[in-house]
XYZ file of C-alpha atoms in Angstrom:
648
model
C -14.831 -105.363 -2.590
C -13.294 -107.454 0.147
C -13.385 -104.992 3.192
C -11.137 -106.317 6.313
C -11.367 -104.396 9.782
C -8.673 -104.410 11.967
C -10.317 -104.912 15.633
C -10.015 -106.699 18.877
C -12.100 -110.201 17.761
C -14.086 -111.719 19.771
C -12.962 -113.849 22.450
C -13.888 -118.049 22.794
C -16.082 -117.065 25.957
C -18.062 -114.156 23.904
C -18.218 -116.347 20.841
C -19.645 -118.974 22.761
C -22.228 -117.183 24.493
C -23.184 -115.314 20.819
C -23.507 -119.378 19.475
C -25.570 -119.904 22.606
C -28.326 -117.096 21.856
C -27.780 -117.604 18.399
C -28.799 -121.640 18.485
C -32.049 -120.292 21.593
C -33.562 -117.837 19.349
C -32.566 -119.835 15.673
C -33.596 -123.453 17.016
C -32.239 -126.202 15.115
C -32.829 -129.118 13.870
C -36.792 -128.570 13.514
C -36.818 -129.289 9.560
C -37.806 -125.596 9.099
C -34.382 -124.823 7.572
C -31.569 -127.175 6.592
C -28.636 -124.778 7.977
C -28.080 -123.981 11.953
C -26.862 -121.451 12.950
C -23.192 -123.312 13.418
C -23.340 -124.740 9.868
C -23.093 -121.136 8.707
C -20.709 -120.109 11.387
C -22.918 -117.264 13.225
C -19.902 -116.034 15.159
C -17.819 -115.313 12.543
C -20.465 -113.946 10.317
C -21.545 -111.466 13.685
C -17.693 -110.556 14.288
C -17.241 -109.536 10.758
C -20.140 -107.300 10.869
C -18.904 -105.886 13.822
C -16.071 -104.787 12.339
C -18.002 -102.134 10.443
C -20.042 -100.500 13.401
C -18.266 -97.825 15.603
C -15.558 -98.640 18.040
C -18.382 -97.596 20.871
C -20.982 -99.979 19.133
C -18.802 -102.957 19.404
C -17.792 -102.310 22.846
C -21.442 -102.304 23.661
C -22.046 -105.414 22.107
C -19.342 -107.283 23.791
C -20.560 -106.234 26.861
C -23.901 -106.931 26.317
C -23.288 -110.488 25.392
C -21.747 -110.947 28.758
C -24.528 -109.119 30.836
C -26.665 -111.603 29.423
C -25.208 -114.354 30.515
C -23.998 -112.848 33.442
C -27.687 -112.562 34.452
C -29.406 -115.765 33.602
C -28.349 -117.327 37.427
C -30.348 -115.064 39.200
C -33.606 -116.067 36.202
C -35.885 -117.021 38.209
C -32.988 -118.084 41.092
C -32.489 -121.216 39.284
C -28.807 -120.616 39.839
C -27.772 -122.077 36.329
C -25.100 -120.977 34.360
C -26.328 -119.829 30.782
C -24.621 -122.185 28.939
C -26.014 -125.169 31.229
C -29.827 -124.107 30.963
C -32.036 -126.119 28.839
C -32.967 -124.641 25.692
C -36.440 -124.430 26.913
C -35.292 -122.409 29.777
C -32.589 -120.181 28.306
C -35.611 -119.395 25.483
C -37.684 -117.731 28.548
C -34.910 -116.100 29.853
C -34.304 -114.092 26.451
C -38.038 -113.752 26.143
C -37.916 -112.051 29.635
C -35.670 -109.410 28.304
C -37.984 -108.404 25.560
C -41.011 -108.460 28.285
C -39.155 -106.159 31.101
C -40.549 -102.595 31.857
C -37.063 -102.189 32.052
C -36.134 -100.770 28.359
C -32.737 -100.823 28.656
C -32.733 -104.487 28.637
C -34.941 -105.133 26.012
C -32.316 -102.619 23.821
C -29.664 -105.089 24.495
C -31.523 -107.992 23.919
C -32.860 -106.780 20.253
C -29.434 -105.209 19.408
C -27.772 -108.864 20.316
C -30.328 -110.712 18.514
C -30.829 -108.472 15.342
C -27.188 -109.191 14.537
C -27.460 -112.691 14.586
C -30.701 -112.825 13.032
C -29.054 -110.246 10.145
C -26.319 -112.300 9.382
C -28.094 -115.515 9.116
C -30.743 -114.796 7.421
C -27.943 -112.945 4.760
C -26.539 -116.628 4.117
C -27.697 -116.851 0.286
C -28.911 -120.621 1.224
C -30.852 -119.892 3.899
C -31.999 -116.872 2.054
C -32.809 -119.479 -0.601
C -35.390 -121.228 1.395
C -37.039 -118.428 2.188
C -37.771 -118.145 -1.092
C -35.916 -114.851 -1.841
C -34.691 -115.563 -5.103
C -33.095 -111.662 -6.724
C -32.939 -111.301 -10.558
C -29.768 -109.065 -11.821
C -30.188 -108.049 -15.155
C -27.041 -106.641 -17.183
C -26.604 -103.096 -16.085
C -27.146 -100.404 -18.271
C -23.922 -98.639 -19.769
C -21.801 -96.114 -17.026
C -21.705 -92.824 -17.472
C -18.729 -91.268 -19.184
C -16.087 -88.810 -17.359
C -12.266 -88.071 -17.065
C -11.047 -90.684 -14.727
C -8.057 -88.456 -13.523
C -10.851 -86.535 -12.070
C -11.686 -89.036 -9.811
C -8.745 -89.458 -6.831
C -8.926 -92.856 -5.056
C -6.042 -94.696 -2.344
C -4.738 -91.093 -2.135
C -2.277 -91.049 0.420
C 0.923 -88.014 1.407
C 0.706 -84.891 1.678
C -0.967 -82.721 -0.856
C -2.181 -79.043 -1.231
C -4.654 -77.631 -3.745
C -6.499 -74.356 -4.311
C -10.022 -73.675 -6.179
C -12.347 -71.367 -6.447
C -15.438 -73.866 -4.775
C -14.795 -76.541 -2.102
C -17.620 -79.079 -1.803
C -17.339 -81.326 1.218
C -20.555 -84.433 0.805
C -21.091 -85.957 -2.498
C -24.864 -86.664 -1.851
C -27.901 -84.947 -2.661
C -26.925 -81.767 -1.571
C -23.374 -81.952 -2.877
C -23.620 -83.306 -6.124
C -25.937 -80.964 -7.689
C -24.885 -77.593 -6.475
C -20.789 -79.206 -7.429
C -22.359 -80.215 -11.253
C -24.249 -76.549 -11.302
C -20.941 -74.790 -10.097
C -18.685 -76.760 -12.625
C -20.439 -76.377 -15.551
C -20.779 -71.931 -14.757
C -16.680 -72.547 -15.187
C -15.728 -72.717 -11.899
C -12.876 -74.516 -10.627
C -14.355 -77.256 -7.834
C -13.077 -79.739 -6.161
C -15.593 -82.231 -4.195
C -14.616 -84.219 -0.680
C -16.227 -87.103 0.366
C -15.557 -89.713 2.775
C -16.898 -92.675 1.586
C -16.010 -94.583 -1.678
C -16.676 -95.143 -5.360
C -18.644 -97.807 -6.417
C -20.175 -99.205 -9.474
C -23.083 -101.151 -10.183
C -21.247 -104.353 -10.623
C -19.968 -103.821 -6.971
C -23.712 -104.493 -6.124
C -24.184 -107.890 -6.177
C -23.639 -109.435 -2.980
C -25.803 -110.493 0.037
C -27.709 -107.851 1.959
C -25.360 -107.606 4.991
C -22.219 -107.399 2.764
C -23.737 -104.611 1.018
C -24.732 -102.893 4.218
C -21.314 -103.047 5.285
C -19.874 -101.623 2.196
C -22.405 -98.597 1.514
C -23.895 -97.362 4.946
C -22.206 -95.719 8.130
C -21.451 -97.570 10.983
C -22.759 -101.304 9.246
C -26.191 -99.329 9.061
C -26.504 -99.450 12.677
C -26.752 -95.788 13.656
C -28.670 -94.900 16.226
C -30.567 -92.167 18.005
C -30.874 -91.714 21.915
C -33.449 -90.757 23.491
C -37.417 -92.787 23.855
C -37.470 -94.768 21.722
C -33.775 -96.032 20.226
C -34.402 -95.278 16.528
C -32.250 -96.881 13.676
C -31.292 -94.544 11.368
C -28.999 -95.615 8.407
C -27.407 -93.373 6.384
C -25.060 -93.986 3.472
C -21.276 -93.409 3.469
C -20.000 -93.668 -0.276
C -20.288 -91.676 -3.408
C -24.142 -90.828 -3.888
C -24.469 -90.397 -0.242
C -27.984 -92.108 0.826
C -29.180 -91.260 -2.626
C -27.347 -94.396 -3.501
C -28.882 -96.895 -1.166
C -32.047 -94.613 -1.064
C -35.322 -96.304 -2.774
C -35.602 -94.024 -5.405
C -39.210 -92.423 -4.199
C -39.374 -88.952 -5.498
C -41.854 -86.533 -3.993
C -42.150 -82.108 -4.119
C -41.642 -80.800 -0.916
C -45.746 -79.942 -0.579
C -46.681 -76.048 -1.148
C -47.833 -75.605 2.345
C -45.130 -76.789 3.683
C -43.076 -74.376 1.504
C -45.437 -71.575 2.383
C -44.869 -71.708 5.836
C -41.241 -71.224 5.704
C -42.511 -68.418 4.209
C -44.743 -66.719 6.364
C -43.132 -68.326 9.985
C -39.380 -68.288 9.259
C -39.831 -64.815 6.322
C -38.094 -66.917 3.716
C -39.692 -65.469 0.705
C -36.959 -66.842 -2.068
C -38.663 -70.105 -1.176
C -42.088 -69.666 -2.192
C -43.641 -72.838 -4.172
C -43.769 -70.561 -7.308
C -39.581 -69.613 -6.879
C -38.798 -73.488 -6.153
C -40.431 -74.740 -9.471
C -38.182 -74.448 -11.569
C -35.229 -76.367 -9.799
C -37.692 -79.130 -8.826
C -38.579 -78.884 -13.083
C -34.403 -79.243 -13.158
C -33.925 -81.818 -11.116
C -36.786 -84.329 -12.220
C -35.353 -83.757 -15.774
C -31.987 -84.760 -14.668
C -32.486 -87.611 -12.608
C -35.376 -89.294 -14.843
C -38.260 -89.156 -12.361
C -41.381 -91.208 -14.173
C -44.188 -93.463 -12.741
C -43.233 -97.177 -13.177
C -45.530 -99.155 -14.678
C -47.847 -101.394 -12.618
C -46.276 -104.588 -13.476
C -43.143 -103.722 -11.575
C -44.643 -103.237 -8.475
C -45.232 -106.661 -7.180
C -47.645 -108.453 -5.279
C -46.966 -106.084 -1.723
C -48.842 -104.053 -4.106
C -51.303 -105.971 -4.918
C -52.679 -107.152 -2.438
C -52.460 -103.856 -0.410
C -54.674 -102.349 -3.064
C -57.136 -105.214 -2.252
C -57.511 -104.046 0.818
C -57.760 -100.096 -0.210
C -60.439 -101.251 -2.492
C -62.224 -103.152 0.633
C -62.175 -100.226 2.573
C -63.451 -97.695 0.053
C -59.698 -96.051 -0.578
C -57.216 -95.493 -3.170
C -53.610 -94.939 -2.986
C -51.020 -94.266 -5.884
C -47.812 -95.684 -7.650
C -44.578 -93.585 -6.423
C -43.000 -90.980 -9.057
C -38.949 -92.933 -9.129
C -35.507 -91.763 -10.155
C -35.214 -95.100 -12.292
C -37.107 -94.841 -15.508
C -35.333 -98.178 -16.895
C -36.064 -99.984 -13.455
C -36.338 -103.944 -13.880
C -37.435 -104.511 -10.208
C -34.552 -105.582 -8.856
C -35.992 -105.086 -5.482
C -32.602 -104.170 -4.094
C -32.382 -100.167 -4.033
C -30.780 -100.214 -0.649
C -27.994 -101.808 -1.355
C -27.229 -100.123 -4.505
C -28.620 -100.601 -7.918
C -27.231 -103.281 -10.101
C -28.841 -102.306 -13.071
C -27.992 -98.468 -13.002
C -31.538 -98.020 -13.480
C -31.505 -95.985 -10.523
C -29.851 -92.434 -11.062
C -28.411 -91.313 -7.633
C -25.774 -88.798 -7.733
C -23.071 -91.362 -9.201
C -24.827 -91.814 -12.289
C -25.646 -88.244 -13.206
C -24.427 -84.824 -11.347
C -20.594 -86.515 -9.714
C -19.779 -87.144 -14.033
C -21.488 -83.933 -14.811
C -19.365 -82.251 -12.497
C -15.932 -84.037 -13.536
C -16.640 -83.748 -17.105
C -16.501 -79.956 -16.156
C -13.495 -80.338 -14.446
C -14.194 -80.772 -11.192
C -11.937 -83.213 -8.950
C -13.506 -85.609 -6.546
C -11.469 -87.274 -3.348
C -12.644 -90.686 -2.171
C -12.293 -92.150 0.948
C -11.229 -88.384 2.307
C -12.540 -87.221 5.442
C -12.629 -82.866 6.046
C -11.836 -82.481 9.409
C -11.775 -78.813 9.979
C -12.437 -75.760 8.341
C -9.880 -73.150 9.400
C -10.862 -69.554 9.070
C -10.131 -65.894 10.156
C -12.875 -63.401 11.562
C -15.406 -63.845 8.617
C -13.679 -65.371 6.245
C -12.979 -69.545 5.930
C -9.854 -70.004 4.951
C -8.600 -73.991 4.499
C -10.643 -77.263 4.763
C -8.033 -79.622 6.385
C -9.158 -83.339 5.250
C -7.736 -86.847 5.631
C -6.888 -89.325 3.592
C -8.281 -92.580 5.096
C -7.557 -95.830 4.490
C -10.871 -97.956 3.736
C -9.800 -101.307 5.151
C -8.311 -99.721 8.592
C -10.216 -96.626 8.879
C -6.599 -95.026 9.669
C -4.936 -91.887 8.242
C -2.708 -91.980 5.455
C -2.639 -88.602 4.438
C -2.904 -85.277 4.304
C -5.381 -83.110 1.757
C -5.291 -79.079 2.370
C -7.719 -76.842 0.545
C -8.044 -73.339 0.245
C -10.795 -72.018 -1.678
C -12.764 -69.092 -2.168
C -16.117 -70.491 -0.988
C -16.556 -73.757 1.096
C -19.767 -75.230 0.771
C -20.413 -78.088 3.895
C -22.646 -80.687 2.170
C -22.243 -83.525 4.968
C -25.540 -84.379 5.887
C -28.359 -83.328 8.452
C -26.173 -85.227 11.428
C -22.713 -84.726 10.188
C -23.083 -81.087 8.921
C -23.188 -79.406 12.353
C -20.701 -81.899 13.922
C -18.008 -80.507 11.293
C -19.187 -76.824 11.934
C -18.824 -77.154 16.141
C -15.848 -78.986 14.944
C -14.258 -75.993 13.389
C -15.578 -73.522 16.621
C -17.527 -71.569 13.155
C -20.090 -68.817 14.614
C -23.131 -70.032 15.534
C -25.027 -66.441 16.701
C -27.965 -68.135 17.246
C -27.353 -71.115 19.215
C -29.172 -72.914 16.501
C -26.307 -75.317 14.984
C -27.103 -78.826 15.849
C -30.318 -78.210 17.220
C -34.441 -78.918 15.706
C -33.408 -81.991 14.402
C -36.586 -83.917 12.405
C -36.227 -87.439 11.070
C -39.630 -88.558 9.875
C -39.663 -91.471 12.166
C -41.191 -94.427 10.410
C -42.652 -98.164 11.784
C -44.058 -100.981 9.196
C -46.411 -103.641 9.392
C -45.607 -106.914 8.315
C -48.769 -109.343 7.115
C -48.611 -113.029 6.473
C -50.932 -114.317 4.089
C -52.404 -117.752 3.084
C -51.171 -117.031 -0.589
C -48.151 -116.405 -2.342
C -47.764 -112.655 -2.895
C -43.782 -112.371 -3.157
C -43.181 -109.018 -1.529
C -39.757 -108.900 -2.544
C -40.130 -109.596 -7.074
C -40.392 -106.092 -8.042
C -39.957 -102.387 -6.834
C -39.021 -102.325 -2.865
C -41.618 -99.399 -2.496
C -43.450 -98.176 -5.485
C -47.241 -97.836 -4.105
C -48.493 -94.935 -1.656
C -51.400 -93.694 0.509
C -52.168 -90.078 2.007
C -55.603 -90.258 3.328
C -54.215 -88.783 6.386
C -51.106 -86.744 4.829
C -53.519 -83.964 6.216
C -52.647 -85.300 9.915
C -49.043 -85.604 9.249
C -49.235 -89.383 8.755
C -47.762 -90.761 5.327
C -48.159 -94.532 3.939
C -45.268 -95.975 1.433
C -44.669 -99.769 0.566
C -41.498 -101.652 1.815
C -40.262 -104.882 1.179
C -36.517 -105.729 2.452
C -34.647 -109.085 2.010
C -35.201 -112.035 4.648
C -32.106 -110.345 6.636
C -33.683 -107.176 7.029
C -37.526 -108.761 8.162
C -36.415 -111.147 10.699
C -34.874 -108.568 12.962
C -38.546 -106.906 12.870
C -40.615 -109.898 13.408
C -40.720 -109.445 17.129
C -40.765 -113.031 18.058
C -38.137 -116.205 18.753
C -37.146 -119.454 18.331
C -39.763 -122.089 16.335
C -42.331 -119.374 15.893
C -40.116 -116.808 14.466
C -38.685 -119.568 12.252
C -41.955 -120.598 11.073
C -42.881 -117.361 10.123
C -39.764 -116.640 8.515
C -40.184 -119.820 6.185
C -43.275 -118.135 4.959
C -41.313 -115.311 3.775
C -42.784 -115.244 0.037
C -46.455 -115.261 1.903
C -45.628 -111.796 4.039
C -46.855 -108.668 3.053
C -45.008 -104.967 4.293
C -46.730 -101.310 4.409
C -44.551 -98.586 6.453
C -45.709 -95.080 7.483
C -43.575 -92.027 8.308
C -45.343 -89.119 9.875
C -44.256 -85.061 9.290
C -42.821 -85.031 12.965
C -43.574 -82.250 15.508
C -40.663 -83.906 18.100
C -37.344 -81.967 17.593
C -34.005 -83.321 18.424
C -30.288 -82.306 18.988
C -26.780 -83.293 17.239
C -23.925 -83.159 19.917
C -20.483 -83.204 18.630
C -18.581 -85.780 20.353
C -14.682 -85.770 21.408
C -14.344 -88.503 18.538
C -15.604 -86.210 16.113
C -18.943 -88.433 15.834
C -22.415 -87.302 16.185
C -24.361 -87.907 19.723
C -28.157 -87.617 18.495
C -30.452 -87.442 20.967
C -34.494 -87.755 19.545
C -37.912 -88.500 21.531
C -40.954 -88.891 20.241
C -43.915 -86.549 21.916
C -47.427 -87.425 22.517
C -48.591 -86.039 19.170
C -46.533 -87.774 17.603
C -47.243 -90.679 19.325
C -50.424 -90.524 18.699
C -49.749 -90.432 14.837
C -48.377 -93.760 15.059
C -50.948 -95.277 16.818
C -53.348 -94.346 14.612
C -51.214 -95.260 11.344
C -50.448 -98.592 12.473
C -54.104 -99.131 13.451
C -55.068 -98.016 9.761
C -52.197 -100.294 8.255
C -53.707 -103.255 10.337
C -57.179 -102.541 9.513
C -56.035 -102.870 5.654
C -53.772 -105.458 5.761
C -57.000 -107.666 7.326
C -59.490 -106.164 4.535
C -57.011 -107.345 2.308
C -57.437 -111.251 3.166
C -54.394 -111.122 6.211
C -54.353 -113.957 8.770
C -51.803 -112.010 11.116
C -50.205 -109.222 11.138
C -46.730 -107.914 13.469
C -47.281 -104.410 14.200
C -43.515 -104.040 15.420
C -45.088 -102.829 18.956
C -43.324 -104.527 21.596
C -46.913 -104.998 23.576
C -48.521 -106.930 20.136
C -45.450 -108.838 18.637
C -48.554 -110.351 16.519
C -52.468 -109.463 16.283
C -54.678 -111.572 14.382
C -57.702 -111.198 12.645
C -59.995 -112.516 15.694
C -57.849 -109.892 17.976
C -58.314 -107.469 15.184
C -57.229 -103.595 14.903
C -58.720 -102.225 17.919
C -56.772 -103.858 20.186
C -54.227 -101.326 19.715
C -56.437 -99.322 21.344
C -56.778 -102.051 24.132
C -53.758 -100.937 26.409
C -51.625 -98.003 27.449
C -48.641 -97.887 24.590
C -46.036 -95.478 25.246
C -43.146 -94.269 22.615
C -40.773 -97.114 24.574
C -43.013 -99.738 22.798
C -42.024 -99.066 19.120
C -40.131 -100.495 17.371
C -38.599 -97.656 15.138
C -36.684 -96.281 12.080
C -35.791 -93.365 10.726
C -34.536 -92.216 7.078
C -34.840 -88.355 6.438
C -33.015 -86.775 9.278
C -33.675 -82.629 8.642
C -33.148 -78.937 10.311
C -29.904 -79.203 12.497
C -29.008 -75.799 10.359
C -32.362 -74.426 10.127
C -32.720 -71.565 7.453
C -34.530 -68.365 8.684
C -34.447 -64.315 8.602
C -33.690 -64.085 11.889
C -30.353 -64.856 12.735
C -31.102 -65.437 16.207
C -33.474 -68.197 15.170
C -31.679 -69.742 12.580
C -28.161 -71.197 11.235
C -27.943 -70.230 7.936
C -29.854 -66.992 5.460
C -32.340 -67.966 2.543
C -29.386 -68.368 0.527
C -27.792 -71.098 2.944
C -24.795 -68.814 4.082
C -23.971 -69.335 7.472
C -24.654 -66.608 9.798
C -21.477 -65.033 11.327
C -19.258 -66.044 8.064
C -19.240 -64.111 4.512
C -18.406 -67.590 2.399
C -19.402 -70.856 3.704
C -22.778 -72.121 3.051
C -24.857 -75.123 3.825
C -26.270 -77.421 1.078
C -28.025 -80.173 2.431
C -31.284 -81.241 4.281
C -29.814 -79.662 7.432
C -31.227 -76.449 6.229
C -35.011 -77.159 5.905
C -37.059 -75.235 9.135
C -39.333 -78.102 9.280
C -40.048 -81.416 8.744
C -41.668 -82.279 4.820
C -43.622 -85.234 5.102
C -42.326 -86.775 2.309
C -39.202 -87.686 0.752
C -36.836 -85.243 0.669
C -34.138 -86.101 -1.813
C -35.407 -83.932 -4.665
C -36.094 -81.224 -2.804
C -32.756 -81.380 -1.113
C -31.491 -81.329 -5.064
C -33.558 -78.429 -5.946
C -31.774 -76.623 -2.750
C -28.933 -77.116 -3.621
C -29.248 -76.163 -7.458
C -31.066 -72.973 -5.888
C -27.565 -72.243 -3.605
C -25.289 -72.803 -6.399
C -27.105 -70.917 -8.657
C -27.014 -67.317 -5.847
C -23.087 -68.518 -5.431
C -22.506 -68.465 -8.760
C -23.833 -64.696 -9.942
C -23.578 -63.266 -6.304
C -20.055 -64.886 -5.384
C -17.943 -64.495 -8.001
């Protein structure tokens, strides 16, 4: 799917500066790689990436290229223009801004550099010599529906009524809209992103990134530290470009929803069954061992070094041929995210689903919603070209943990409590990359099939990851020949990641744009949790035969074995020196009994109105600790299922 943005391009003086960092921090020619960084035309490949980020991201980028060079005549008071300093000089000046106290300049320089490091590492040649080499097998057969049911490139003005309207097609959306459908009731489903199909799949990383997440995958939270946090935008929601991990929401977690928030309807014992649902649905299984790859293997060299023992990670993709591409969509179908199971279930029942439609207010009076007003945009422009208008008996806003309460403050809906956009949890997460004097080829097999929970009891979580070269570079914390070097031992690096059960809460702010402001910092516990998981991670990735390991802390771009783990320990690291991500954003609608402490009831109505509810991971009190996808699922079939005999 060719996707062309229509924005302000960048100019000859911004495109030369870009080339300039671009060539400092990608050196060339060294004989590490045959293409530079002009052979692959880095400006162009930036500029079209650019054109899938926000209108406020590319702003910042523009201007950040031109602080930088703005600055580099007072470096050191050489007085030099950028463009005239030796490479050897302009390569300290860019180290400089990843060395500053000052973070705000070492968040331009790695947002300016990941970019360029992205989209050249994406070319499939350079990817090549990496040694990143992905097998697509045929893909399995689609599933089956009416295709008038599906309404794509919609465009006028148009006006429908039905009995449920879904807005989010992910895993809060899809199930309850299936559940609904198939109890006889007239649904239609909204969603703002597109349809795609598993032979859309098959491009490079970036391309896919562009095409399946929001904002080119670039979202990000304020606050200390700036965490990434990509969420889909398509059909499938994040379930799509998800990895497929499925994990129960753990029974004391559910049990103190019980006892500290008096939700009794969501006892472990009254969940099972929808969990029981879901798995059966979806296809969750264990994989067998020989599609989990060498990360795996030697990671469980290490375990077995150090006396421990991890597991392989239950999956959503009992046909899987280790791809090792689940985040940028499954090529194989193998992987059953909402697309490929509830959004047919729900239009072979007759539900309609709208594509590329955005919902842009829910009108209602006193108690009772009334319309959802949506538009109909236009994929390649990202302007309006229409006009949908719902009414419907029950509106169900299924939009996602940071999109949810943007739509709801939006609208000017009650909010009682105060609560709507607030106790945000994302399970922050950081990874440790190890390079290795063998060949383990992290990437041939399942991205993250192999877990470890010796500390799950102090909220600290350990899940394989392997990404394509464009997607490590950006977290090797290094430049120029040493960065290259390492990168041209991409089929010797090794990749462990660790989310903890976060205690830091955060807020979603509505902005005039209609875009979420999300502002997240990480406390000293939690802090503290990621010290001591990326100390464990280094300690096994060492036992396991390592010769270096990059901890993605700003202070230790790289330990080795001689430094060893304790040097972690060594200085003062604050929550400005990680380098973080985030992928389970939770609670901005938090469920409770007490309407002053919560958004929505234990049935997910919204306090203050008798017939919206909430069905997504907005709703959850507290952070899990795990994945959430099925237990968002099981939520949601749990909703439907009190909508459907209470409701109508």
């Amino acid at each position: 799917m060719n996707i062309q943005m229509r924005f302000r391009k960048l100019t000859k003086y911004e495109r030369k500066i870009l080339e300039t960092i671009a060539s400092t921090i990608i050196p060339h020619p060294r004989g590490i790689f045959k293409k530079s960084v002009f052979d692959v035309d880095i400006a162009s490949k930036v500029e079209y990436h650019l054109g899938h980020l926000s209108k406020e991201a590319r702003l910042a980028y523009r201007f950040f290229l031109i602080l930088i060079a703005v600055g580099a005549p007072f470096y050191r008071l050489k007085f030099k223009r950028f463009g005239k300093m030796d490479r050897e000089t302009r390569k300290e000046y860019l180290e400089a801004w990843h060395r500053t106290w000052l973070v705000p300049k070492r968040i331009i320089a790695r947002f300016v550099e990941a970019l360029i490091m992205m989209n050249y590492y994406t070319t499939p040649e350079v990817a090549s010599e990496c040694g990143w080499r992905p097998k697509f097998s045929p893909p399995l057969p689609p599933p089956s529906f009416p295709k008038e049911n599906l309404k794509s490139n919609m465009e006028g003005e148009i006006e429908i009524e039905k009995d449920v309207c879904v807005i989010g097609s992910g895993a809060g959306g899809a199930p309850l809209a299936a559940e609904l459908a198939m109890a006889g009731r007239s649904v239609v489903i909204i969603e703002e992103g597109g349809f795609f199909s598993a032979e859309d799949f098959r491009d490079d990383p970036i391309h896919m990134t562009n095409m399946l997440y929001r904002d080119g995958g670039l979202l990000v939270t304020f606050g200390f530290p700036n965490i990434v946090l990509p969420l889909g935008k398509c059909v499938g929601g994040t379930t799509l470009i998800n990895s497929g991990s499925c994990f129960r929401c753990p029974d004391h977690v559910l049990n103190r929803w019980v006892w500290e928030f008096g939700l009794s309807k969501w006892a472990p014992e009254r969940l099972k069954k929808y969990f029981e649902q879901v798995e059966k649905t979806i296809g969750v299984s264990v994989p067998p061992e020989n599609l989990t790859g060498g990360n795996t293997r030697v990671f469980k060299k290490g375990l077995e070094r150090l006396g421990l023992k991890g597991g392989i990670i239950p999956r959503n993709a009992t046909h899987c041929k280790g791809s090792g591409v689940c985040a940028f969509g499954c090529p194989t179908r193998a992987k059953k995210s909402m697309e490929q199971n509830y959004i047919p279930i729900a239009l072979s029942h007759g539900a309609e689903l709208y594509t590329n439609c955005r919902a842009e207010k829910i009108l209602y009076e006193k108690s009772l919603a009334k319309k959802v007003i949506c538009s109909f945009i236009d994929p390649s422009t990202r302007r309006k070209k229409g006009r949908l208008v719902i009414k419907a008996k029950i509106i169900v806003v299924a939009c996602g943990t940071l999109h949810t309460p943007v739509l709801l403050k939006r609208s000017s809906l009650p909010d009682p409590g105060g609560q709507i956009g607030r106790n945000l949890t994302i399970h922050p997460a950081a990874k440790v990359i190890a390079l290795f004097d063998e060949e383990v080829r992290a990437w041939d097999g399942i991205p993250q099939s192999y877990y470890l929970d010796d500390l799950i009891a102090e909220g600290i979580r350990f899940e394989q990851i392997f990404t394509p070269p464009a997607l490590v570079a950006p977290n090797i914390i290094l430049s120029g020949e040493e960065h290259s070097e390492i990168m041209a031992k991409y089929n010797q690096l090794a990749c462990f990641g660790m989310i903890i059960q976060d205690s830091s809460r955060g807020k979603v702010f509505a902005l005039p744009n209609g875009k979420p402001f999300i502002w997240y910092s990480l406390n000293k516990y939690d802090l503290a949790k990621f010290k001591k998981g990326i100390h464990h991670l280094v300690d096994i990735f060492f036992a396991a035969g390592a010769t270096k390991v990059f901890p993605c802390i700003y202070k230790f771009p790289a330990i080795t074995k001689d430094d060893g783990a304790d040097i972690i320990y060594k200085k003062r690291i604050s929550a400005r020196d990680l380098d973080l991500q985030a992928f389970h954003p939770l609670g901005t609608c938090r469920m409770g009994a007490n309407p002053k402490e919560s958004a929505v009831d234990a049935d997910g109505r919204l306090y203050g109105m008798d017939n919206v509810y909430i069905s997504d991971g907005s709703i959850f009190p507290t952070s899990l600790g795990v994945n959430p996808q099925i237990t968002i699922m099981a939520a949601a079939l749990k909703i439907a299922e009190h909508i459907n005999k209470d409701r109508f």
